Amino acid sequence: MSIRAVLAPLLIVLSLAVALVGCGTSSTTEPSSVPPVTVTVTAPPSSSAPSTSESATPRTTALTTGFTRAQASAGQPVGVVVVPVGGGEAVELGDQTPRVAWSTIKVPLAIAAQRANGQSSAQTTAIINSDNASAEQLWSSLGSAGQASAAVTAVLRDGGDTSTVVPAQRLRPGYTVFGQTVWTLAAAGTFTAQLPCMRGTEHVVSLMGQVAANQQWGVETMATPKATAVKGGWGPGASSGYVVRQIGLITYRDGRMASIVMSTAGSSLDSGIAALNVIGRWLNRNLVQLPRGRCS
């Protein structure tokens, strides 16, 4: 047999092997464009560590990671929403469970009363001292319970909150009608971000910048912004525990602003304030990551 006859089959086998390698399913070539990826960051199932979902932008990913550690230090669930003033994409972190507004609803109440009757001493003490008797005076000045409910709800709509409805009847004995308004953090954040941009709100915002010691926590612990303005609210949970929440505005050194709203539910008022202080200080350290804007 000739050498050519022996080598011919071997050459055919080698050619087939090379062809198969060239058609393999693995490839080292990357596509020219990669579609955007959404990352869901989920905390372990626990009553003290609710799950959080964030778009995988560098800002939200960094904030989500840092917030998880800060919330662990706070010792109880905390929810935060940050919205640039004038509107824009919100940053939502932590526990977004809908809860009643307590005294944070005194802000739209005071605005409604001022629009109807002008500025008053009751407006001042309702915001600065969170005085319930003064807030009840503002509520009564708006007419019947139904008229008062409609007036305060109208202020919320003016601030971009399209869903919250202030009740017209007492839902819980011993507590104010308006204080039992269910106000989600997202809706409260939207409203607070429009607060400096709404007509006739300058006086109420200035009062929020002068609150008494009983509200100087949470956002008020943030030392880096040029200025802060807040309104706190607190009270027992529907079945157990204690709810502490706050709406606030921060003015950055460049003049732009953001709304920050936060809420927590724990064993007591003191534990709630301590938890919001931890988050307030964490927000201050991450100020550069937070959104900001201006009224248009």
XYZ file of C-alpha atoms in Angstrom:
296
model
C 0.000 0.000 0.000
C 1.346 3.502 -0.861
C 2.110 6.148 1.779
C -0.516 8.387 0.148
C -3.171 5.723 0.646
C -2.258 5.441 4.353
C -2.211 9.213 5.023
C -5.423 10.098 3.192
C -7.826 8.805 5.912
C -5.744 10.523 8.608
C -5.954 13.861 6.792
C -9.740 13.536 6.537
C -10.045 12.888 10.304
C -7.834 15.883 11.155
C -9.873 18.180 8.903
C -13.110 17.110 10.596
C -11.631 17.753 14.056
C -10.572 21.287 13.130
C -14.041 22.030 11.738
C -15.708 20.822 14.934
C -13.508 23.025 17.140
C -14.364 26.071 15.023
C -18.108 25.439 15.487
C -18.051 25.071 19.314
C -20.859 26.626 21.460
C -18.462 28.696 23.633
C -17.202 32.048 22.392
C -14.769 34.591 23.819
C -16.310 37.418 21.754
C -18.544 39.819 23.750
C -21.611 41.401 22.120
C -21.101 44.990 21.001
C -23.857 46.210 23.377
C -25.168 44.779 26.652
C -28.810 45.347 27.637
C -29.419 47.113 30.992
C -29.630 44.792 33.980
C -31.998 45.192 36.921
C -30.701 43.813 40.189
C -33.017 42.862 43.035
C -31.321 43.103 46.416
C -33.219 41.023 48.940
C -32.411 40.932 52.624
C -32.796 37.605 54.450
C -36.417 36.954 55.496
C -36.733 38.677 58.857
C -39.113 41.040 60.592
C -36.198 43.389 61.188
C -34.765 43.311 57.656
C -37.411 43.879 54.964
C -36.523 43.306 51.339
C -35.462 46.166 49.073
C -35.470 46.357 45.273
C -33.345 48.932 43.494
C -32.332 49.582 39.900
C -28.671 48.685 39.428
C -27.341 52.207 38.958
C -24.110 52.964 40.821
C -25.929 55.382 43.151
C -28.813 53.131 44.140
C -26.613 50.058 44.441
C -24.197 51.874 46.765
C -27.034 53.352 48.813
C -28.821 50.017 49.118
C -25.682 48.260 50.312
C -24.874 50.984 52.825
C -28.459 51.253 54.034
C -28.603 47.545 54.817
C -25.666 47.975 57.206
C -27.079 51.199 58.689
C -30.469 49.605 59.320
C -28.778 46.731 61.134
C -27.139 49.319 63.402
C -30.499 51.036 63.921
C -31.849 47.863 65.492
C -35.343 47.999 63.961
C -36.925 48.328 60.486
C -36.645 51.781 58.914
C -37.984 53.058 55.601
C -36.671 56.089 53.706
C -37.706 57.917 50.543
C -35.619 60.732 49.046
C -37.085 62.860 46.218
C -35.492 65.875 44.517
C -37.449 69.082 45.097
C -39.441 69.958 42.018
C -39.941 66.269 41.222
C -37.817 63.509 39.773
C -36.732 59.950 40.369
C -37.131 58.881 43.984
C -34.721 56.754 45.986
C -36.629 54.246 48.126
C -34.840 52.269 50.813
C -35.925 49.794 53.446
C -39.357 49.183 54.948
C -42.108 50.792 52.848
C -45.033 49.471 54.929
C -47.938 51.989 54.764
C -48.550 53.548 58.185
C -50.636 56.370 59.628
C -49.278 59.883 59.338
C -49.616 60.951 62.962
C -48.489 64.589 63.290
C -46.695 64.793 59.942
C -50.134 65.462 58.427
C -50.204 68.759 60.354
C -48.155 70.273 57.528
C -50.879 70.033 54.844
C -53.459 70.802 57.562
C -51.674 74.050 58.450
C -51.461 74.998 54.769
C -55.179 74.332 54.266
C -56.048 76.455 57.316
C -53.811 79.304 56.148
C -55.402 79.271 52.708
C -58.843 79.464 54.280
C -58.218 81.820 57.183
C -54.713 83.299 56.995
C -51.794 82.812 59.369
C -52.524 82.137 63.034
C -50.838 81.332 66.331
C -52.468 77.887 66.206
C -50.625 77.244 62.951
C -47.335 78.167 64.602
C -47.720 75.962 67.672
C -49.150 73.044 65.673
C -45.947 72.898 63.620
C -43.225 74.080 66.005
C -44.469 72.278 69.127
C -46.616 69.632 67.406
C -49.433 70.757 69.693
C -52.569 68.669 69.156
C -55.004 71.226 70.608
C -53.723 73.818 68.135
C -54.054 71.357 65.274
C -57.639 70.604 66.333
C -58.350 74.354 66.130
C -57.009 74.412 62.577
C -59.161 71.405 61.676
C -62.301 72.997 63.142
C -61.604 76.267 61.286
C -62.118 74.427 57.998
C -65.807 73.719 58.655
C -67.458 70.346 59.076
C -65.419 67.160 59.271
C -66.224 66.481 55.633
C -65.181 69.986 54.580
C -61.965 69.757 56.594
C -61.152 66.385 55.077
C -61.722 67.739 51.575
C -59.618 70.855 52.234
C -56.584 68.967 53.545
C -56.878 66.301 50.838
C -56.937 69.111 48.251
C -53.599 70.380 49.589
C -52.148 66.884 49.174
C -53.362 66.823 45.558
C -51.816 70.237 44.984
C -48.522 68.716 46.135
C -48.706 65.823 43.681
C -50.017 63.181 46.086
C -52.729 61.568 43.965
C -53.787 58.774 46.312
C -53.908 59.775 49.990
C -57.316 60.644 51.452
C -57.663 62.337 54.835
C -60.506 60.673 56.783
C -63.644 62.591 57.736
C -64.445 60.565 60.849
C -62.524 59.428 63.897
C -61.034 56.028 63.072
C -59.413 55.427 66.445
C -60.849 56.595 69.777
C -58.642 59.026 71.664
C -56.701 60.226 68.630
C -57.180 63.006 66.089
C -59.165 62.330 62.926
C -56.452 63.686 60.643
C -53.600 61.923 62.465
C -54.959 58.526 61.402
C -54.498 59.313 57.702
C -52.655 56.426 56.042
C -49.748 58.149 54.279
C -47.231 55.998 52.411
C -43.623 57.122 52.384
C -43.720 57.398 48.583
C -46.764 59.691 48.647
C -45.352 61.739 51.533
C -42.047 62.081 49.680
C -43.775 63.312 46.531
C -45.779 65.894 48.484
C -42.815 67.113 50.532
C -40.707 67.503 47.379
C -43.343 69.911 46.017
C -43.857 71.737 49.312
C -41.390 74.609 48.635
C -42.851 75.012 45.131
C -46.527 75.335 46.107
C -48.259 78.687 46.505
C -48.492 80.094 50.010
C -46.290 77.540 51.757
C -43.340 79.728 52.671
C -44.575 80.402 56.210
C -45.211 76.734 57.013
C -41.797 75.726 55.622
C -40.167 78.417 57.777
C -41.963 77.033 60.857
C -40.632 73.563 59.997
C -37.170 75.081 60.245
C -37.844 76.183 63.831
C -39.233 73.021 65.432
C -38.864 72.439 69.158
C -36.621 69.833 70.755
C -39.369 67.196 70.569
C -38.778 67.002 66.789
C -35.047 67.595 66.486
C -34.045 64.118 65.373
C -33.712 62.128 62.153
C -33.193 64.646 59.352
C -32.320 67.234 62.016
C -29.125 65.294 62.813
C -27.796 66.043 59.313
C -25.097 68.658 59.839
C -23.710 69.032 56.296
C -26.690 70.560 54.442
C -27.085 74.312 54.440
C -30.465 74.035 56.163
C -33.114 71.547 57.300
C -36.871 71.786 57.892
C -38.879 68.946 59.440
C -42.150 67.798 60.952
C -42.259 64.700 63.119
C -45.071 62.375 64.066
C -45.320 59.538 66.569
C -47.829 57.260 68.224
C -48.662 53.649 69.117
C -49.050 51.115 66.332
C -52.451 49.746 65.372
C -51.989 46.552 67.384
C -48.575 46.810 69.064
C -45.286 48.665 69.007
C -44.662 52.337 68.379
C -44.462 54.278 65.086
C -42.105 57.232 64.648
C -41.950 59.094 61.344
C -40.772 62.362 59.862
C -41.026 64.459 56.720
C -38.206 66.855 55.975
C -36.494 69.151 53.521
C -32.768 69.662 53.172
C -31.171 72.550 51.328
C -27.768 71.710 49.885
C -24.946 74.212 49.904
C -25.499 74.836 46.182
C -29.092 75.929 46.865
C -30.783 72.815 45.478
C -33.112 70.821 47.718
C -34.485 67.350 48.411
C -37.272 65.898 50.505
C -36.465 63.110 52.935
C -39.217 61.129 54.631
C -38.591 58.265 57.010
C -40.533 55.932 59.235
C -39.831 53.193 61.753
C -41.826 50.865 63.974
C -40.332 49.493 67.162
C -40.869 49.076 70.869
C -41.016 52.720 71.976
C -40.714 56.391 71.057
C -37.124 56.424 72.305
C -36.087 53.408 70.217
C -37.752 54.966 67.149
C -35.972 58.288 67.585
C -32.655 56.478 68.106
C -33.191 54.443 64.917
C -34.033 57.523 62.820
C -30.978 59.297 64.246
C -28.782 56.437 63.025
C -30.294 56.720 59.540
C -30.097 60.530 59.568
C -26.382 60.409 60.305
C -25.899 57.761 57.620
C -27.738 59.945 55.082
C -25.501 62.854 56.033
C -22.396 60.780 55.331
C -23.819 59.821 51.937
C -25.115 63.260 50.991
C -23.270 63.294 47.669
C -25.266 60.219 46.576
C -28.681 61.783 47.257
C -30.775 63.454 44.520
C -31.457 67.165 44.507
C -33.439 69.671 42.478
C -35.135 73.043 42.264
C -38.650 74.352 41.786
C -39.297 74.963 38.111
